[in-house]
Amino acid sequence: MAAVEEEEMGSSCSWRTRGAAELLLRGLLLCALAAGSGWCNSVERKIYIPLNRTATCVRLMNATHQIGCQSSMNGDTGVIHVVEKQEDVQWVLSEGPHPPYIVLLDGELFTRDMMDQLKESSRVSGVAVAIAKPSPANGFSPGSKCPNDGFGVYSSTYGSKFAHCKNMEWNPLGNGLFYEDFRFPIFLLQDENETQVIKQCYQAYNLPRNGSAPQYPLCAMQLFSHMHAVTSTVTCMRRTSLQSTFSINPEVICDPLSDYNVWSTLKPINISSKLNSTEKVIMVATRIDSHSMFWNVAPGAESAVASFVTHLAAAEALHKAPDLQTLSKNIMFTFFQGESFDYIGSSRMAYDMQKNKFPVRLENIDCFLELGQIALRHSSVLWMHTDPLSQRNLSVQLGEMVAALKNSASGTQVEVQEVGSSQALPPSSFQRFLRLREIPGVVLADHNTSFQNRYYQSIYDTAENIRLEYPSPMSPEEALEYVTKTAESLAEVATVVARALYQLAEGSGNASAIQADPRTVTRMLYGFLVRTNNSWFQSIIRPDLKGILENEPTPYYIAVSKPVNATYFVHYVLANLTGTVTNLTKEQCSNSDGDLYEYAWVQGPQDPNSTTSSRLPFCVRSTVHLTSASSPAFELRDWGSTEYSTWTESRWKELHARIFLVASKQLEIVTLIVGIIILIVSFVATYFINSKADVLFATPRDSGAVAY
Ligand SMILES: *[C@@H]1O[C@H](CO)[C@@H](O)[C@H](O)[C@H]1NC(C)=O
Ligand SMILES: *[C@@H]1O[C@H](CO)[C@@H](O)[C@H](O)[C@H]1NC(C)=O
Ligand SMILES: *[C@@H]1O[C@H](CO)[C@@H](O)[C@H](O)[C@H]1NC(C)=O
Ligand SMILES: *[C@@H]1O[C@H](CO)[C@@H](O)[C@H](O)[C@H]1NC(C)=O
Ligand SMILES: *[C@@H]1O[C@H](CO)[C@@H](O)[C@H](O)[C@H]1NC(C)=O
Ligand SMILES: *[C@@H]1O[C@H](CO)[C@@H](O)[C@H](O)[C@H]1NC(C)=O
Ligand SMILES: *[C@@H]1O[C@H](CO)[C@@H](O)[C@H](O)[C@H]1NC(C)=O
Ligand SMILES: *[C@@H]1O[C@H](CO)[C@@H](O)[C@H](O)[C@H]1NC(C)=O
Ligand SMILES: *[C@@H]1O[C@H](CO)[C@@H](O)[C@H](O)[C@H]1NC(C)=O
Ligand SMILES: *[C@@H]1O[C@H](CO)[C@@H](O)[C@H](O)[C@H]1NC(C)=O
Ligand SMILES: *[C@@H]1O[C@H](CO)[C@@H](O)[C@H](O)[C@H]1NC(C)=O
């Protein structure tokens, strides 16, 4: 395809003659008028090539700021300039004679310095970033150096010396680009072949020839990402709420980021009532979500997926333990959504617990174990982070947790170590619970000090980042079952976690019999990070959801439509791993949801005896539930909240990009004038023809009734 494209661009007058007859007519007439001048070429060539594989930086807002990017209402256009080396940008900033420019930036050069230069210049009307392959060697993280600053537990009143990451900069590579407000659009080019098409167009038309500036026509790009909302969540939500009061058809311009948390318990609990205050629950938590600078691009392999996969594997291992009913404490598996945006999911659950709107109350929480980023361990060491302030009051319980983890790790490949007690907790959901009550808790992570992850919350935090590798010629079904090194190592962690939980829940049996299954882990890693459309995911989801399966990984951005696909996947994987197959019929299944259990009718495996692709569906009973992950700030209509997340996403009409050849301004004016003349001439002609129609189109008189 690329070759065809090249030929079309290279040869001067043979561009595709797509489209409107009017355009053709205009072009022909212009050719006739300006015969020999060569103008006709450029008019004919003014044909658009859409870019099909792009992602867009959009506008988000919090209580006080807007971040992200936008184009003007009708899209921003600029002459393309390719920047492959630092020096190339001078052409855009000062030398080039045809501003404004749209910069095609190589992934390696997408840095804070470069973007600051482009932002300063009025000669830039947009940026297209080509994804770097391999990932940038120096790391890349558009997030902040201190993630979720101000929304954790440390503040001027609690551990002020730890507030604002004074004690430890967790994400030193964070360049903060995500939190900048750009006045121009930024698009990500995800497909190298499309990037090549653009570069070929650039080379054919825009390269300076023999030292002198290139001549029209030039290769240009147009980016559409106009955003409806401006300023801040406060402004936008107030406007939206005013509208919905006074208008029948309110025009919504922004939506709160929100979704659902997924949770389940080892022993079923009645979700229509509240637990007794004597009942103890151990909370296990991870986050589901991540983000990058681009809308709905959030691979989150190390920052979310590896951790929740380990969590799921631990849940499966525990459910297989024989004497579960003897455990004196219950265990709750919790998967939070929206944690990357100032802890949306955990702040909502903690709030619900505090307000008695959740079956589990804060007092029921016995202890809290969170899996932070865990896939990039150095010599297999896993670090236990604790809150230095609650150390004094909770030393006994914390000691128990630490001992249980150390104990469970003995005899495995994993070594767990304590972090120095003068260090704050890393950014974690646990902090939102610690804000409300002193709870003993441990956050497990692969880093002692700052993150190991060099691509935190970026487009490069992919399967590659956690070294998920498959021997090359392998069919999807083979890859699904192939146990990778990463899967083995995460299964070890899951084993340690499951055993520790069993001990903490006072299980009387032999904890060392509990073992996470590397085959389950590898299937999950493949499903969540490589291809959701695999035979296992196909068999465990509801038939009406089969449309969300794709031959690529799913994004882990929280978004505003709910639930997002990632939430569904976590839900149904958890139900498969911890639920039981029942012999209920489809009707019984859909009517069975009760206080203790949730029932799901799933597609089931392919029927091996059938020649058609029919499936053998069945009903799964589990304790998996969804609960709102929408910030309490919106519940309370406190849109300027500094306690709860206030992130909203602007609405937009269209997000797309295209390239084409532009003619000079003079030519465009000539074209316009000619067009107007033609229009007038054709009006006159039409009027004339119309008025003489009976003469011109005289037809024999019809006899009788005629079909219309
Ligand atoms: C909103 O985001 C901006 C940009 O990251 C930040 O400077 C500001 O403190 C945030 N406001 C609140 C209330 O969190
Ligand atoms: C790019 O083009 C090459 C050759 O035409 C093709 O083999 C490759 O699969 C294409 N890559 C993508 C991502 O489409
Ligand atoms: C995008 O898709 C359209 C229609 O399939 C195709 O004509 C166009 O060439 C594609 N764009 C690029 C840059 O390949
Ligand atoms: C560049 O200059 C050389 C020598 O002056 C000339 O032969 C050549 O055609 C020029 N190339 C272009 C693209 O103008
Ligand atoms: C759950 O609690 C509700 C309210 O207390 C009660 O009506 C219901 O019977 C309970 N369900 C079960 C299965 O115990
Ligand atoms: C420890 O407990 C005491 C008494 O209950 C309380 O006053 C103090 O605030 C607690 N310490 C911390 C760090 O919360
Ligand atoms: C979920 O998957 C479907 C099908 O692939 C896709 O059209 C939809 O946009 C996805 N939803 C989100 C929120 O990504
Ligand atoms: C998913 O995979 C099946 C084969 O296992 C295939 O028939 C189907 O078309 C795929 N779906 C998508 C969306 O690619
Ligand atoms: C989970 O999935 C496996 C493989 O598809 C299947 O054999 C098993 O019965 C499922 N279990 C439940 C509880 O759905
Ligand atoms: C299947 O359902 C019947 C009644 O519908 C019940 O008696 C039987 O115990 C069930 N079998 C299993 C294996 O659950
Ligand atoms: C497939 O056919 C075999 C042999 O006829 C039979 O024993 C088995 O139960 C069938 N399996 C299903 C799922 O129908």
Short mmCIF file of N, CA, C and O and ligand atoms in Angstrom, two decimals, residues 531 533 538 549-551, ligand 8:
data_model
loop_
_atom_site.label_atom_id
_atom_site.label_comp_id
_atom_site.label_asym_id
_atom_site.label_seq_id
_atom_site.Cartn_x
_atom_site.Cartn_y
_atom_site.Cartn_z
N ARG A 531 -3.60 -9.95 23.59
CA ARG A 531 -4.74 -10.18 22.72
C ARG A 531 -5.93 -10.60 23.55
O ARG A 531 -5.95 -11.70 24.12
N ASN A 533 -8.83 -11.21 22.40
CA ASN A 533 -9.61 -12.20 21.64
C ASN A 533 -8.88 -13.53 21.63
O ASN A 533 -8.25 -13.91 20.65
N GLN A 538 -12.79 -15.72 25.42
CA GLN A 538 -14.04 -15.98 24.69
C GLN A 538 -14.98 -16.85 25.52
O GLN A 538 -16.19 -16.64 25.54
N LEU A 549 -14.01 -8.20 22.47
CA LEU A 549 -12.77 -8.95 22.26
C LEU A 549 -12.08 -8.43 21.01
O LEU A 549 -12.71 -8.22 19.99
N GLU A 550 -10.77 -8.22 21.13
CA GLU A 550 -10.03 -7.70 19.98
C GLU A 550 -8.70 -8.41 19.86
O GLU A 550 -8.18 -8.93 20.83
N ASN A 551 -8.13 -8.34 18.67
CA ASN A 551 -6.85 -9.02 18.46
C ASN A 551 -5.68 -8.16 18.94
O ASN A 551 -4.59 -8.18 18.36
C1 LIG B 8 -11.59 -13.40 17.36
O1 LIG B 8 -11.02 -14.65 17.08
C2 LIG B 8 -11.89 -15.51 16.35
C3 LIG B 8 -11.15 -16.81 16.18
O2 LIG B 8 -10.75 -17.31 17.42
C4 LIG B 8 -12.22 -14.88 15.01
O3 LIG B 8 -13.14 -15.70 14.31
C5 LIG B 8 -12.83 -13.51 15.24
O4 LIG B 8 -13.06 -12.88 14.01
C6 LIG B 8 -11.92 -12.66 16.09
N1 LIG B 8 -12.57 -11.41 16.40
C7 LIG B 8 -12.03 -10.24 16.11
C8 LIG B 8 -12.77 -9.04 16.55
O5 LIG B 8 -11.00 -10.15 15.50
#
